Coordinates of C-alpha atoms and ligand atoms in Angstrom, one line a residue:
M3 CA -71.3 112.6 -25.9
N4 CA -71.5 110.3 -27.9
W5 CA -70.0 106.9 -27.1
L6 CA -69.8 103.8 -28.9
L7 CA -70.2 101.1 -26.6
A8 CA -67.2 98.3 -27.4
R9 CA -68.9 95.0 -26.6
R10 CA -68.1 91.7 -27.4
G11 CA -69.7 88.3 -26.5
R12 CA -71.1 85.2 -27.3
N13 CA -74.4 85.8 -26.1
L14 CA -74.8 88.9 -28.4
V15 CA -73.7 86.8 -31.4
S16 CA -75.9 84.1 -30.7
L17 CA -79.0 86.7 -29.8
I18 CA -78.4 87.9 -33.5
S19 CA -77.3 84.9 -35.2
I20 CA -80.5 84.4 -36.7
C21 CA -80.2 87.5 -39.0
V22 CA -77.9 86.4 -41.7
L23 CA -77.3 90.1 -42.6
L24 CA -78.3 92.9 -40.8
Y25 CA -78.1 96.3 -42.3
A26 CA -79.2 99.8 -40.8
A27 CA -78.4 102.8 -41.5
F28 CA -78.8 106.0 -39.3
F29 CA -78.9 109.6 -40.4
T30 CA -78.2 112.2 -37.8
G31 CA -77.2 115.6 -38.0
G32 CA -77.8 119.1 -39.5
D33 CA -79.1 119.9 -43.0
S34 CA -76.0 119.3 -45.0
A35 CA -75.4 115.8 -46.6
L36 CA -71.9 116.4 -45.7
Q37 CA -73.0 116.9 -41.9
K38 CA -74.5 113.5 -41.5
K39 CA -73.2 110.6 -39.6
R40 CA -74.1 107.1 -41.0
T41 CA -73.6 103.9 -39.5
T42 CA -74.0 100.6 -41.7
T43 CA -74.0 97.1 -39.6
R44 CA -73.3 93.5 -40.7
L45 CA -73.0 90.2 -39.3
L46 CA -69.4 89.0 -40.5
M47 CA -67.1 86.9 -38.9
G48 CA -69.3 85.8 -35.9
T49 CA -69.6 89.3 -34.9
L50 CA -71.4 92.4 -35.8
I51 CA -69.4 95.0 -37.6
S52 CA -70.6 98.5 -38.1
I53 CA -69.0 101.4 -40.1
T54 CA -69.6 104.7 -39.2
T55 CA -68.9 107.6 -41.4
W56 CA -69.0 111.3 -40.8
G57 CA -69.3 114.3 -43.5
V58 CA -68.8 111.9 -46.7
P59 CA -70.7 112.5 -49.9
E60 CA -73.7 110.0 -50.1
K61 CA -72.4 107.9 -52.9
I62 CA -68.7 107.8 -52.2
E63 CA -69.9 106.5 -48.8
Q64 CA -72.1 103.9 -49.9
Q65 CA -69.3 102.8 -52.1
G66 CA -66.6 102.9 -49.6
V67 CA -68.7 101.1 -47.4
A68 CA -69.8 98.2 -49.9
E69 CA -66.4 97.7 -50.6
A70 CA -65.4 97.4 -47.2
F71 CA -67.9 94.8 -46.2
A72 CA -67.0 92.8 -49.3
E73 CA -63.2 93.1 -48.2
I74 CA -64.3 91.7 -44.9
A75 CA -66.7 89.0 -46.3
R76 CA -63.4 87.8 -49.1
I77 CA -61.1 87.9 -45.9
E78 CA -63.6 85.6 -43.8
D79 CA -63.6 83.2 -46.7
L80 CA -60.1 83.1 -47.0
M81 CA -59.0 82.8 -43.2
S82 CA -62.1 81.2 -41.6
R83 CA -61.1 77.4 -40.2
H84 CA -65.0 76.5 -40.7
K85 CA -65.2 77.1 -44.2
T86 CA -64.5 73.7 -45.5
D87 CA -63.3 75.5 -49.4
S88 CA -61.1 78.3 -47.5
P89 CA -57.6 77.7 -48.1
V90 CA -57.1 77.4 -44.3
A91 CA -59.3 75.0 -44.0
K92 CA -57.5 73.2 -46.6
L93 CA -54.1 73.6 -45.1
N94 CA -55.2 72.0 -41.8
H95 CA -56.7 69.3 -43.6
G96 CA -53.6 68.4 -45.0
A97 CA -51.3 69.1 -41.5
G98 CA -49.0 66.5 -41.4
S99 CA -48.4 65.6 -45.0
G100 CA -45.6 68.2 -45.5
Q101 CA -47.0 68.8 -48.8
P102 CA -46.5 72.7 -49.8
Q103 CA -49.9 73.9 -50.8
V104 CA -50.3 76.8 -52.9
V105 CA -52.1 79.7 -51.0
P106 CA -52.9 83.4 -51.9
S107 CA -50.0 85.6 -50.9
E108 CA -51.5 87.8 -48.7
L109 CA -51.9 84.9 -46.4
I110 CA -48.0 84.3 -46.5
T111 CA -47.7 87.8 -45.6
L112 CA -50.1 88.0 -42.6
L113 CA -48.9 84.6 -40.9
T114 CA -45.2 86.2 -41.2
E115 CA -46.6 89.4 -39.1
A116 CA -48.0 86.6 -36.8
Q117 CA -44.6 84.6 -36.5
K118 CA -43.2 88.2 -35.7
I119 CA -45.4 88.6 -32.6
Q120 CA -45.0 84.9 -32.1
Q121 CA -41.1 85.1 -31.8
L122 CA -41.5 88.4 -29.8
S123 CA -43.8 87.4 -27.2
Q124 CA -41.9 84.6 -26.7
G125 CA -44.5 81.9 -28.1
A126 CA -47.3 83.4 -26.2
F127 CA -48.9 84.1 -29.3
N128 CA -49.3 81.1 -31.4
P129 CA -51.4 80.7 -34.8
G130 CA -51.0 77.1 -34.4
L131 CA -53.6 75.9 -31.6
G132 CA -56.5 75.0 -34.0
K133 CA -56.4 71.2 -32.5
L134 CA -56.1 72.3 -28.9
I135 CA -58.8 75.1 -29.2
V136 CA -60.9 72.0 -30.5
L137 CA -60.1 70.0 -28.1
W138 CA -61.1 72.7 -25.4
G139 CA -64.4 72.9 -27.7
F140 CA -64.1 76.5 -28.3
S141 CA -64.0 76.7 -32.1
G142 CA -67.6 76.4 -33.1
D143 CA -71.0 76.7 -31.7
E144 CA -70.8 73.8 -29.3
N145 CA -71.9 74.8 -25.6
V146 CA -68.9 73.6 -23.3
V147 CA -69.5 72.6 -20.2
K148 CA -66.5 71.2 -18.8
P149 CA -62.6 71.2 -19.7
P150 CA -61.3 68.2 -21.8
K151 CA -59.1 65.3 -19.6
K152 CA -55.6 66.7 -18.5
A153 CA -54.3 63.7 -20.4
E154 CA -55.5 64.5 -23.5
I155 CA -53.9 68.2 -23.4
A156 CA -50.8 66.4 -22.2
S157 CA -50.6 63.8 -24.7
W158 CA -51.7 67.1 -27.2
L159 CA -48.9 69.1 -26.1
Q160 CA -46.3 66.8 -26.0
S161 CA -46.9 65.7 -29.8
F162 CA -47.5 69.7 -30.9
Q163 CA -44.1 70.5 -29.3
S164 CA -42.0 67.6 -30.4
A165 CA -43.0 67.4 -34.2
G166 CA -42.0 70.1 -36.7
G167 CA -44.6 73.3 -37.7
I168 CA -45.4 75.2 -40.5
E169 CA -43.2 76.4 -43.8
L170 CA -43.7 79.1 -45.5
S171 CA -42.3 80.1 -48.9
Q172 CA -42.7 83.6 -50.1
T173 CA -41.3 83.0 -53.5
D174 CA -43.5 79.9 -54.5
S175 CA -46.5 81.3 -52.2
T176 CA -46.7 78.2 -50.7
I177 CA -47.4 76.9 -47.2
S178 CA -46.7 73.4 -45.8
I179 CA -47.4 72.1 -42.4
T180 CA -45.2 69.3 -41.2
N181 CA -46.7 68.6 -37.8
P182 CA -49.9 67.0 -37.8
E183 CA -50.7 68.5 -34.4
Y184 CA -50.7 72.2 -35.8
G185 CA -54.1 73.6 -36.5
L186 CA -54.0 76.7 -38.2
D187 CA -56.1 79.2 -36.3
L188 CA -56.3 82.9 -36.9
G189 CA -58.7 83.6 -34.6
G190 CA -56.3 85.9 -32.9
I191 CA -55.4 88.0 -35.4
A192 CA -57.8 87.7 -38.5
K193 CA -60.5 90.1 -37.1
G194 CA -57.5 93.0 -36.7
Y195 CA -56.6 92.4 -40.4
A196 CA -59.9 92.4 -41.9
I197 CA -60.6 95.8 -40.0
D198 CA -57.2 97.3 -41.6
R199 CA -58.1 96.1 -45.1
A200 CA -61.6 97.7 -44.4
I201 CA -60.2 101.1 -43.8
L202 CA -57.7 100.7 -46.7
K203 CA -61.2 100.2 -48.7
L204 CA -62.7 103.0 -47.1
K205 CA -59.6 105.3 -47.7
K206 CA -59.4 104.1 -51.5
S207 CA -62.7 105.2 -52.0
G208 CA -62.5 108.6 -50.4
V209 CA -64.1 108.2 -47.2
V210 CA -61.7 110.2 -44.7
N211 CA -63.7 109.8 -41.5
A212 CA -64.5 106.4 -40.3
L213 CA -64.6 104.1 -37.6
V214 CA -64.3 100.5 -38.2
N215 CA -66.2 98.2 -35.4
A216 CA -65.5 94.8 -35.3
G217 CA -67.4 93.9 -31.8
G218 CA -65.4 96.2 -29.8
D219 CA -62.0 95.9 -32.0
L220 CA -61.7 99.0 -33.6
R221 CA -59.8 101.3 -36.5
G222 CA -61.1 104.8 -36.5
I223 CA -59.5 107.6 -39.3
G224 CA -60.1 111.3 -39.6
S225 CA -62.8 112.5 -37.0
K226 CA -66.6 113.1 -36.4
G227 CA -67.1 116.7 -37.6
D228 CA -65.5 118.9 -34.7
A229 CA -65.1 115.9 -32.4
S230 CA -62.6 112.8 -32.3
W231 CA -63.6 109.6 -32.4
R232 CA -64.6 108.1 -28.9
V233 CA -65.1 104.7 -27.8
G234 CA -66.1 103.2 -24.6
V235 CA -64.3 99.6 -23.5
Q236 CA -66.6 97.3 -21.7
H237 CA -66.3 96.2 -18.0
P238 CA -64.9 92.8 -17.8
R239 CA -67.7 91.2 -15.7
D240 CA -70.5 93.7 -16.9
R241 CA -71.2 94.0 -20.4
E242 CA -73.8 97.2 -19.6
K243 CA -70.9 99.3 -18.1
I244 CA -68.1 101.1 -19.8
V245 CA -64.7 101.2 -18.0
V246 CA -62.7 103.0 -19.8
A247 CA -63.3 105.9 -21.8
T248 CA -61.0 106.2 -25.1
E249 CA -60.5 109.4 -27.3
W250 CA -58.9 109.1 -30.9
P251 CA -56.3 112.2 -31.7
A252 CA -58.1 115.2 -32.4
S253 CA -56.7 115.4 -36.1
P254 CA -57.7 115.4 -39.8
K255 CA -54.9 112.6 -40.0
A256 CA -56.1 110.5 -36.9
D257 CA -55.4 107.0 -37.8
M258 CA -55.8 104.6 -34.4
A259 CA -56.5 100.9 -33.8
M260 CA -57.8 99.6 -30.5
V261 CA -58.4 95.7 -29.6
T262 CA -59.5 94.3 -26.7
S263 CA -58.6 90.5 -25.3
G264 CA -60.7 89.4 -22.4
D265 CA -61.7 86.1 -20.5
Y266 CA -65.2 87.2 -20.7
E267 CA -65.7 87.0 -24.3
R268 CA -66.1 83.4 -24.7
F269 CA -65.7 80.9 -21.6
F270 CA -67.5 78.6 -19.3
I271 CA -67.6 78.0 -15.6
H272 CA -67.0 74.6 -14.2
N273 CA -66.6 73.7 -10.5
Q274 CA -66.5 77.6 -10.2
E275 CA -63.3 78.0 -12.1
R276 CA -63.6 80.2 -15.2
F277 CA -62.2 78.4 -18.4
H278 CA -61.8 80.8 -21.6
H279 CA -60.7 80.9 -25.1
I280 CA -57.2 82.6 -25.0
I281 CA -55.2 79.6 -24.5
N282 CA -51.3 79.6 -22.6
P283 CA -49.3 77.5 -25.6
N284 CA -47.0 76.3 -22.6
S285 CA -49.2 74.8 -20.4
G286 CA -52.0 74.1 -23.2
Y287 CA -54.7 75.7 -20.5
P288 CA -56.5 79.0 -20.5
A289 CA -54.0 81.6 -19.8
R290 CA -54.1 82.6 -15.8
S291 CA -51.8 85.3 -16.1
G292 CA -53.8 87.5 -13.5
L293 CA -55.7 89.7 -16.1
L294 CA -59.0 90.1 -16.8
S295 CA -58.8 92.1 -20.3
V296 CA -56.2 93.7 -22.4
S297 CA -56.8 96.7 -24.2
V298 CA -54.0 97.3 -26.8
Q299 CA -53.8 100.7 -29.2
A300 CA -51.7 100.6 -32.2
D301 CA -51.1 101.6 -35.8
S302 CA -52.7 98.9 -37.3
A303 CA -55.7 96.8 -36.2
T304 CA -53.8 93.9 -37.1
A305 CA -50.7 94.4 -34.9
A306 CA -53.5 95.6 -32.1
D307 CA -55.1 92.2 -32.5
A308 CA -52.4 89.9 -31.8
W309 CA -50.9 91.9 -29.3
S310 CA -53.8 91.9 -26.9
T311 CA -54.1 88.3 -27.5
A312 CA -50.4 87.6 -26.8
F313 CA -50.1 90.3 -23.6
F314 CA -53.3 88.5 -21.9
V315 CA -51.0 85.1 -21.9
L316 CA -47.8 86.9 -20.8
G317 CA -49.8 88.7 -17.7
E318 CA -48.6 92.3 -16.7
D319 CA -45.2 92.3 -15.6
K320 CA -43.6 90.5 -18.8
S321 CA -46.2 92.7 -21.1
R322 CA -44.4 95.8 -19.6
D323 CA -41.1 94.6 -20.2
L324 CA -42.0 93.9 -23.8
L325 CA -43.5 97.4 -24.2
K326 CA -40.4 99.2 -23.8
K327 CA -39.3 97.3 -27.2
L328 CA -42.5 98.3 -28.8
P329 CA -42.8 102.1 -29.4
S330 CA -45.7 102.2 -31.3
V331 CA -47.7 99.9 -29.2
E332 CA -50.0 101.3 -26.0
V333 CA -51.7 99.1 -23.5
L334 CA -54.6 99.0 -20.7
L335 CA -55.0 96.2 -18.4
V336 CA -57.4 94.9 -16.0
R337 CA -56.0 93.0 -13.3
S338 CA -57.8 90.0 -11.7
D339 CA -58.3 92.1 -8.4
G340 CA -60.2 94.9 -10.7
T341 CA -57.2 97.5 -10.6
H342 CA -56.0 98.6 -13.6
W343 CA -52.5 99.7 -15.3
Q344 CA -52.1 101.7 -18.5
S345 CA -49.1 102.5 -20.4
D346 CA -48.2 106.1 -20.6
E347 CA -49.3 107.2 -24.2
F348 CA -52.5 105.3 -24.0
R349 CA -55.4 107.2 -25.4
G350 CA -57.9 106.7 -22.5
K351 CA -59.4 107.7 -19.2
W352 CA -60.2 104.9 -16.5
L353 CA -63.8 105.5 -15.3
G354 CA -63.5 103.4 -12.3
K355 CA -62.7 100.2 -10.1
T356 CA -64.1 97.0 -11.6
T357 CA -65.1 94.0 -9.1
N358 CA -64.1 90.6 -10.0
Ligands
AMP13 P1 -58.7 87.2 -29.3 O1 -60.2 87.5 -29.0 O2 -58.1 88.2 -30.2 O3 -57.7 87.4 -27.9 O4 -58.2 86.0 -29.5 C1 -58.5 84.7 -28.9 C2 -58.8 83.6 -30.5 O5 -57.3 83.5 -30.6 C3 -59.1 82.5 -29.9 O6 -60.5 82.2 -30.1 C4 -58.5 81.5 -30.4 O7 -59.1 81.3 -32.2 C5 -57.3 81.9 -30.7 N1 -55.8 82.3 -30.0 C6 -56.2 81.5 -28.3 N2 -55.1 81.2 -27.8 C7 -54.1 82.0 -28.4 C8 -53.0 82.3 -28.5 N3 -52.1 82.1 -27.4 N4 -52.3 82.8 -29.3 C9 -52.8 82.8 -31.0 N5 -53.9 82.7 -30.8 C10 -54.9 82.3 -30.0
MG14 MG1 -56.1 89.1 -30.8

């Protein structure tokens, strides 16, 4: 069994942050070039991203993988809030002016999808929390140790909720931010989108069997020889342990994405209380919905990414209600008491009780 451990986390990223580029290719398997599994890993979007392929002619593989990584780098340049020249950073700089800014049309397309999920989740997913996230200190590399003052959060909330928002124009390819407290932050969806774009590039290059793994957020196509892709999801309180064993459909046409959101990815403990990076837009505080993690399987990593964040905020009951309206979305959630619930079609086996 060859489980790929799905792990995310700041420590890991810090550990490897000295590496500007990590490139590793492993060749395993039998004699034929077609039987070989290859994995290439790079550090992009603040995460180790690996692309594993199986049974693809070497030239096609190299070309596909190079194009997939170039695409992820392009999306990082487009959507990062931290790169001052990125369209997202420029939009945030002009927040409140209401001036329409011309942006690449794909940003509008992605934001339109984000807004659809925002609406369906009744605001649990909100791509405009950038300023609040900065206030919490979950934005950059800073080492936060205590929460902001209650009054600061209340004041931000009041201004955010009372003044406009963001306007998209598909025809002019423009975005205007009318609310000075609105900060575009695509941290809850951009990695999923980058994975989808990478898969598209791989497919276009003729790579039929591939798994793109961005720190535990994944999409796999095809198979791994005679076997299907198998991935383990990490224990929310012990990164060395796997708590769910998932398996992709056993078909050459398999195509499934899985993304996990959890309160262990980025957090600090203050007065014995955990403060993490997934914020409830209604309270301005890290979501306390009774969950430790949510794994979502869907047709696209973009949808899986946004929904895992939304479900984490919504909690179990609201998420299970909403799922009835989302036929192609499957969920496994881990509750604060270490028990779990999974939807009927979620492709995964629970490996044991977690401890809090
Ligand atoms: P994820 O790890 O996919 O759940 O995304 C968490 C990231 O999304 C955070 O680091 C923020 O950048 C952003 N974020 C936090 N809370 C929300 C929210 N309620 N809706 C959308 N994005 C959020
Ligand atoms: Mg997400």
